[in-house]
Amino acid sequence: MSLFVRFWGTRGSIPTPGHSTRRYGGNTSCVEVRVDDALFICDGGTGMRELGEALLARSSDPVDAHLLLSHTHWDHIQGFPFFLPAYRSTTTLRVYDVERDDDRVHRLLLGQMRPEYFPVDFSELGSRIVPSHLDGGCTTIEGVTVRAFEQVHPGRSFAFSFAKGGTKVVYATDSELDRTVINRSDILDRPHALRALPRDALAFVADADLLIADAQYNDDDYRDGWGHARANTVVDFAIQAGAKQLVLFHHDPTQTDADVDGKVERAMARIRAAGAALTVFGAREGLELKLG
Ligand SMILES: [Zn+2]
Ligand SMILES: [Zn+2]
């Protein structure tokens, strides 16, 4: 079994091209998860454009991909109209909703290509686009167990897990994890204390080999109600869930490369203080990990 994860877009909220974001990257959320021959694309942020070009360059075989969107905020769908394989008649794209009778994802991908927003109509994409679903939150796709978990985020968002042969990856972005902390007053009153999180969220991530998680904010620049998490809360989440590696993801658009470095260093210090065996790093465009 082989499992690869590659980051094509790591930024939250809006693309941030420029000198100060060159290392971690300025494209918005898009992560490729390849398990043996199965290709999963987590989110269609602006990073999806370069993924499309890479897929066409990598092989002359038809592209057959499973597209899972955490939700349909702009920074998670804007790359889709620029995904070149979608224009090829040989491509099959399965676009997933969680529930069987939901068509929200398909409907909103189509909606953002209305002529007021984009020159090419959705109906002119030459590929085979198949509305699909995760059977309410757990299904098997090409031998991979795929699960969904609803998170706290304005307009709803879902985390996804991919497991096969004892290896598990969780993609959990756009989650206001802090709102689910069991003693929320502790976050401000006892910032160094471990932040206890609900059992169902911990069970979803339990023993993940890799957790990719929304860690947009530091403790001191947190914006309550904006739908994202403090990196320190995510560290505590990963420790309690027994994750092996944590990737801080969905960097705030105001954060420079040096700011993200600082966020990662503080996360490392928190892990050391807790005496936990957890590896942490910042999601960086172009980074590829091999697991399993
Ligand atoms: Zn986002
Ligand atoms: Zn969002």
GROMACS .gro file of N, CA and C in nm, residues 38-42 64-68 92-96 132 141-142:
model
   54
   38ALA      N    1  -0.593   0.524  -0.620
   38ALA     CA    2  -0.708   0.614  -0.598
   38ALA      C    3  -0.660   0.757  -0.573
   39LEU      N    4  -0.718   0.851  -0.648
   39LEU     CA    5  -0.679   0.992  -0.635
   39LEU      C    6  -0.793   1.071  -0.572
   40PHE      N    7  -0.764   1.126  -0.453
   40PHE     CA    8  -0.861   1.212  -0.384
   40PHE      C    9  -0.808   1.356  -0.387
   41ILE      N   10  -0.898   1.450  -0.415
   41ILE     CA   11  -0.861   1.592  -0.410
   41ILE      C   12  -0.944   1.656  -0.300
   42CYS      N   13  -0.875   1.705  -0.198
   42CYS     CA   14  -0.944   1.771  -0.088
   42CYS      C   15  -0.946   1.921  -0.116
   64ASP      N   16  -0.890   1.031  -1.336
   64ASP     CA   17  -1.010   0.979  -1.269
   64ASP      C   18  -0.994   1.016  -1.121
   65ALA      N   19  -1.071   1.114  -1.075
   65ALA     CA   20  -1.045   1.169  -0.941
   65ALA      C   21  -1.173   1.182  -0.860
   66HIS      N   22  -1.155   1.176  -0.728
   66HIS     CA   23  -1.265   1.196  -0.633
   66HIS      C   24  -1.244   1.332  -0.568
   67LEU      N   25  -1.339   1.423  -0.588
   67LEU     CA   26  -1.326   1.559  -0.535
   67LEU      C   27  -1.414   1.573  -0.411
   68LEU      N   28  -1.348   1.599  -0.296
   68LEU     CA   29  -1.422   1.617  -0.171
   68LEU      C   30  -1.400   1.760  -0.123
   92THR      N   31  -1.279   1.170  -1.565
   92THR     CA   32  -1.396   1.145  -1.480
   92THR      C   33  -1.370   1.212  -1.345
   93LEU      N   34  -1.464   1.297  -1.303
   93LEU     CA   35  -1.453   1.367  -1.174
   93LEU      C   36  -1.576   1.333  -1.092
   94ARG      N   37  -1.555   1.266  -0.981
   94ARG     CA   38  -1.668   1.236  -0.892
   94ARG      C   39  -1.669   1.343  -0.784
   95VAL      N   40  -1.781   1.413  -0.776
   95VAL     CA   41  -1.793   1.528  -0.685
   95VAL      C   42  -1.887   1.486  -0.572
   96TYR      N   43  -1.834   1.493  -0.448
   96TYR     CA   44  -1.906   1.432  -0.335
   96TYR      C   45  -1.980   1.532  -0.246
  132SER      N   46  -2.176   1.250  -0.656
  132SER     CA   47  -2.162   1.130  -0.573
  132SER      C   48  -2.188   1.168  -0.428
  141ILE      N   49  -1.422   0.377  -0.100
  141ILE     CA   50  -1.397   0.422  -0.236
  141ILE      C   51  -1.265   0.360  -0.282
  142GLU      N   52  -1.270   0.276  -0.384
  142GLU     CA   53  -1.150   0.208  -0.435
  142GLU      C   54  -1.068   0.145  -0.322
   0.00000   0.00000   0.00000
